[in-house]
PDB file of C-alpha atoms in Angstrom:
ATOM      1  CA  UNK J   1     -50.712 -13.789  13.084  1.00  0.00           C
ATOM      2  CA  UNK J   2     -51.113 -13.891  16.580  1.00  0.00           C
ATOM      3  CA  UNK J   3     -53.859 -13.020  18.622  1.00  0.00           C
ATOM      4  CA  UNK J   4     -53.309  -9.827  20.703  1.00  0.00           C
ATOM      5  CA  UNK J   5     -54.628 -12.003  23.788  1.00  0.00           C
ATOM      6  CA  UNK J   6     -51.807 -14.360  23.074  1.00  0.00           C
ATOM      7  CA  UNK J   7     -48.973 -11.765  22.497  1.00  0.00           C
ATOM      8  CA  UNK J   8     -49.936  -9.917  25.968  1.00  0.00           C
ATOM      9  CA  UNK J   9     -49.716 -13.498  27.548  1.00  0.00           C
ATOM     10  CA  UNK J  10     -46.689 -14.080  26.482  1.00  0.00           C
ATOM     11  CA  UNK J  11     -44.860 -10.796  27.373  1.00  0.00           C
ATOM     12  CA  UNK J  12     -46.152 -11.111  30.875  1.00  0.00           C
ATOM     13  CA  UNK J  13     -44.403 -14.688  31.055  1.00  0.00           C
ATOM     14  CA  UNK J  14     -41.258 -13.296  29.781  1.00  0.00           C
ATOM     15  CA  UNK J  15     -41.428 -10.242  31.538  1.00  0.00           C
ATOM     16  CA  UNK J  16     -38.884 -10.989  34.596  1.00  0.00           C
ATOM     17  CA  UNK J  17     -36.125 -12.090  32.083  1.00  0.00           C
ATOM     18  CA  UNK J  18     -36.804  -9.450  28.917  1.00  0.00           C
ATOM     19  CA  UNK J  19     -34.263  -6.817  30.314  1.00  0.00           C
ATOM     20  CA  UNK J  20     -31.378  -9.584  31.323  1.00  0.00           C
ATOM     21  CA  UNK J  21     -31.996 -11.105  27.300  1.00  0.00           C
ATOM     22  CA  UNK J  22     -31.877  -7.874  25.925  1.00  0.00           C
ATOM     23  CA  UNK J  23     -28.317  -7.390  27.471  1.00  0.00           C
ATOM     24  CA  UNK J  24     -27.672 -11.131  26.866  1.00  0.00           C
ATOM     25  CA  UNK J  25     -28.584 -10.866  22.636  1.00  0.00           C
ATOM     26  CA  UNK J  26     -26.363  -7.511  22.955  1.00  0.00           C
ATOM     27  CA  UNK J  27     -29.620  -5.693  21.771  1.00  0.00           C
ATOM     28  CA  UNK J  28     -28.613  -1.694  21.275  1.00  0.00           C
ATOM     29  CA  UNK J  29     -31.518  -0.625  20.207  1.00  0.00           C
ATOM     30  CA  UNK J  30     -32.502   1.999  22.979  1.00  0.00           C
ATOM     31  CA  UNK J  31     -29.224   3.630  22.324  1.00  0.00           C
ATOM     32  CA  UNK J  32     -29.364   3.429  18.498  1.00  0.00           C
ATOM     33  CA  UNK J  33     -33.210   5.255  18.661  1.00  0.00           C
ATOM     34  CA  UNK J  34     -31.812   7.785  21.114  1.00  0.00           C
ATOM     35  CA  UNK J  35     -28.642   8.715  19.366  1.00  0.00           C
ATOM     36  CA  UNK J  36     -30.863   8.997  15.853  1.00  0.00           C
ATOM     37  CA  UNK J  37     -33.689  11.000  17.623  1.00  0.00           C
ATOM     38  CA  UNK J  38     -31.501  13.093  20.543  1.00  0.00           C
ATOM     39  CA  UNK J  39     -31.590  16.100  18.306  1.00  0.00           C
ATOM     40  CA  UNK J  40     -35.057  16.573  17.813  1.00  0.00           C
ATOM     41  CA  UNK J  41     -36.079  16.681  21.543  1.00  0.00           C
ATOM     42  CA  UNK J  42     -35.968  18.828  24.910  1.00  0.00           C
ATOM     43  CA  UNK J  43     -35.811  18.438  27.987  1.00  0.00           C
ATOM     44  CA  UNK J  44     -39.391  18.742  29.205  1.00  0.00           C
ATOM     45  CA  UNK J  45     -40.935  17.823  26.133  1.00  0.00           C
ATOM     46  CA  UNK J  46     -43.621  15.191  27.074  1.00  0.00           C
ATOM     47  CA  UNK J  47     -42.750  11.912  25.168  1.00  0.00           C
ATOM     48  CA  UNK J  48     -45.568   8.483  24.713  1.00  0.00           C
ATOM     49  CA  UNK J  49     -43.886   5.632  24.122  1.00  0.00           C
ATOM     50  CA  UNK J  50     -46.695   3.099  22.882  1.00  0.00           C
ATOM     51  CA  UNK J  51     -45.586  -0.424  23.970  1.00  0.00           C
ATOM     52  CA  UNK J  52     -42.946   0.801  26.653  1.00  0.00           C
ATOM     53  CA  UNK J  53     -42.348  -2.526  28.237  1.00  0.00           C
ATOM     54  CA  UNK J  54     -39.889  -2.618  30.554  1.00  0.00           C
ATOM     55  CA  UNK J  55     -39.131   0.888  29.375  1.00  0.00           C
ATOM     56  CA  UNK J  56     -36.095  -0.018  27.977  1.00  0.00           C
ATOM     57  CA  UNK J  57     -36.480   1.882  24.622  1.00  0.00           C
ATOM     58  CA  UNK J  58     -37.417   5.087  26.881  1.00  0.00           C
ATOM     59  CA  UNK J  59     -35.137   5.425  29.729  1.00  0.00           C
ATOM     60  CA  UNK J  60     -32.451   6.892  28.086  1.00  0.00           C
ATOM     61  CA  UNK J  61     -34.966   9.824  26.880  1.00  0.00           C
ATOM     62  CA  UNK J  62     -35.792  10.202  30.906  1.00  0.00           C
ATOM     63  CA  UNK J  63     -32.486  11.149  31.361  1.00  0.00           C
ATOM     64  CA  UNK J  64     -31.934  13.934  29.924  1.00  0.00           C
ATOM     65  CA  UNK J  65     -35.505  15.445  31.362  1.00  0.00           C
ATOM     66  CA  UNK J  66     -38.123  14.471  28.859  1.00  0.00           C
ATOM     67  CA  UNK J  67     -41.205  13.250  30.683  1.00  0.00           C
ATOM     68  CA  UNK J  68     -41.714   9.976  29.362  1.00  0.00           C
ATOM     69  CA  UNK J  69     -45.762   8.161  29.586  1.00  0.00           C
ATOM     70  CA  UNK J  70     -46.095   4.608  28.465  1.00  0.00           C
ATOM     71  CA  UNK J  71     -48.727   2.543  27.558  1.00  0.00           C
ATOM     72  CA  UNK J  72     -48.464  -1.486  26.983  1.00  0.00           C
ATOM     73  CA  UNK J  73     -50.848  -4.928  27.014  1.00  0.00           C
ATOM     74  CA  UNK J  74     -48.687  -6.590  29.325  1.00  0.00           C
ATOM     75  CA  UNK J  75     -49.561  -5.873  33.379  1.00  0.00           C
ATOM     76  CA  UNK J  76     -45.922  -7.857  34.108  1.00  0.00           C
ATOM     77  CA  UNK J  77     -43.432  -5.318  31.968  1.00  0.00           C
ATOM     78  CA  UNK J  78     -45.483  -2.242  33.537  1.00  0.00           C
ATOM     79  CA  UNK J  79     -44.872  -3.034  36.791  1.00  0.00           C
ATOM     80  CA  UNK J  80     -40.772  -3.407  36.103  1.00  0.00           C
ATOM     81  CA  UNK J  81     -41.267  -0.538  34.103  1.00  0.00           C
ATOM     82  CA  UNK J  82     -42.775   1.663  37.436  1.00  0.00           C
ATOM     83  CA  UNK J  83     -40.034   0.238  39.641  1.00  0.00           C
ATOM     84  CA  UNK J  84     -37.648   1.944  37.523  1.00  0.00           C
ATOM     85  CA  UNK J  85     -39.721   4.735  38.983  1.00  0.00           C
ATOM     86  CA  UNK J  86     -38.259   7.204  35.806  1.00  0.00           C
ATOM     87  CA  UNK J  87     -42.052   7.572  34.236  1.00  0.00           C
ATOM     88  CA  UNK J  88     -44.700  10.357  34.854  1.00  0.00           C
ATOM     89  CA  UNK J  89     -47.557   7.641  34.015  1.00  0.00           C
ATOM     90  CA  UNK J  90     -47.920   4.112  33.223  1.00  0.00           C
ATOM     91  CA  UNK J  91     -51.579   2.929  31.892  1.00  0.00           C
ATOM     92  CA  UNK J  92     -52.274  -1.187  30.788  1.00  0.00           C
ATOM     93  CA  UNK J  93     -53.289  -0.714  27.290  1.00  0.00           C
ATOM     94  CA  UNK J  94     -54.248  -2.536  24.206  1.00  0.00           C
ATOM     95  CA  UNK J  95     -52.569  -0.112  21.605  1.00  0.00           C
ATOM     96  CA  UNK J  96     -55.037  -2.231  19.126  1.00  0.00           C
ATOM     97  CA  UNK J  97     -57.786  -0.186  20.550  1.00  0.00           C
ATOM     98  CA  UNK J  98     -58.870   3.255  19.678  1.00  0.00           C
ATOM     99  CA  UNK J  99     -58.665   5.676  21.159  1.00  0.00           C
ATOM    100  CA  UNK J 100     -55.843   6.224  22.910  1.00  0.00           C
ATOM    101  CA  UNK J 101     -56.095   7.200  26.751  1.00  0.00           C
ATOM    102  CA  UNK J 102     -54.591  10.932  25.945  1.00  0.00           C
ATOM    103  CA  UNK J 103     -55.974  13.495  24.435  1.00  0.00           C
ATOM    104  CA  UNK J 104     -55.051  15.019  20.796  1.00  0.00           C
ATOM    105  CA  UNK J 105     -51.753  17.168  21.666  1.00  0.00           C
ATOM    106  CA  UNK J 106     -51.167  16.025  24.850  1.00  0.00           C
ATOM    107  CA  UNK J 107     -48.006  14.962  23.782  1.00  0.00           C
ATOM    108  CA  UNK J 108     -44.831  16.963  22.570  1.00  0.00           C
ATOM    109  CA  UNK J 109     -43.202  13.594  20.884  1.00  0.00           C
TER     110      UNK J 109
END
């Protein structure tokens, strides 16, 4: 297993490439979670996405108006995440730790 200090390490050095691989490795993941999930959410409906990287897996729920918060280890994949500029708030996070920076119900999804 590896250590969380390790796995935060290396998603800031892979960071700068992670979106370009994803398209590279044809990964349609995003789309596939969206298309299973579209019908259970509103616009407006406040949405955490724990890990959000690069925001990849979120961005298509920005779209159609859900405010979308993310939390991940990795300083590098916020910051492309916030110059994507679709996120209400971004916050550097272990999700290995408890508790979670939000209070109980803050979130719709």
């Amino acid at each position: 297993m590896m250590k969380k200090s390790n796995s935060i390490h290396v998603h800031n050095e892979q960071a700068a490439e992670y979106d370009q691989q994803a398209r590279e490795y044809k990964w349609f993941g995003p789309e596939v979670l969206f298309g299973l999930s579209f019908e259970y959410v509103s616009p407006h409906d406040r949405l955490l996405d724990l890990g959000i990287g690069t925001g990849l897996g979120s961005l298509p729920f920005a779209k159609v108006g859900l405010e979308v918060s993310g939390i991940d280890g990795s300083m590098e994949m916020l910051k492309i995440c916030k110059s994507k500029d679709f996120t209400k708030d971004l916050k550097q996070f272990d999700i290995l730790n408890t508790p979670l920076p939000y209070s109980n119900g803050f979130f719709n999804r």
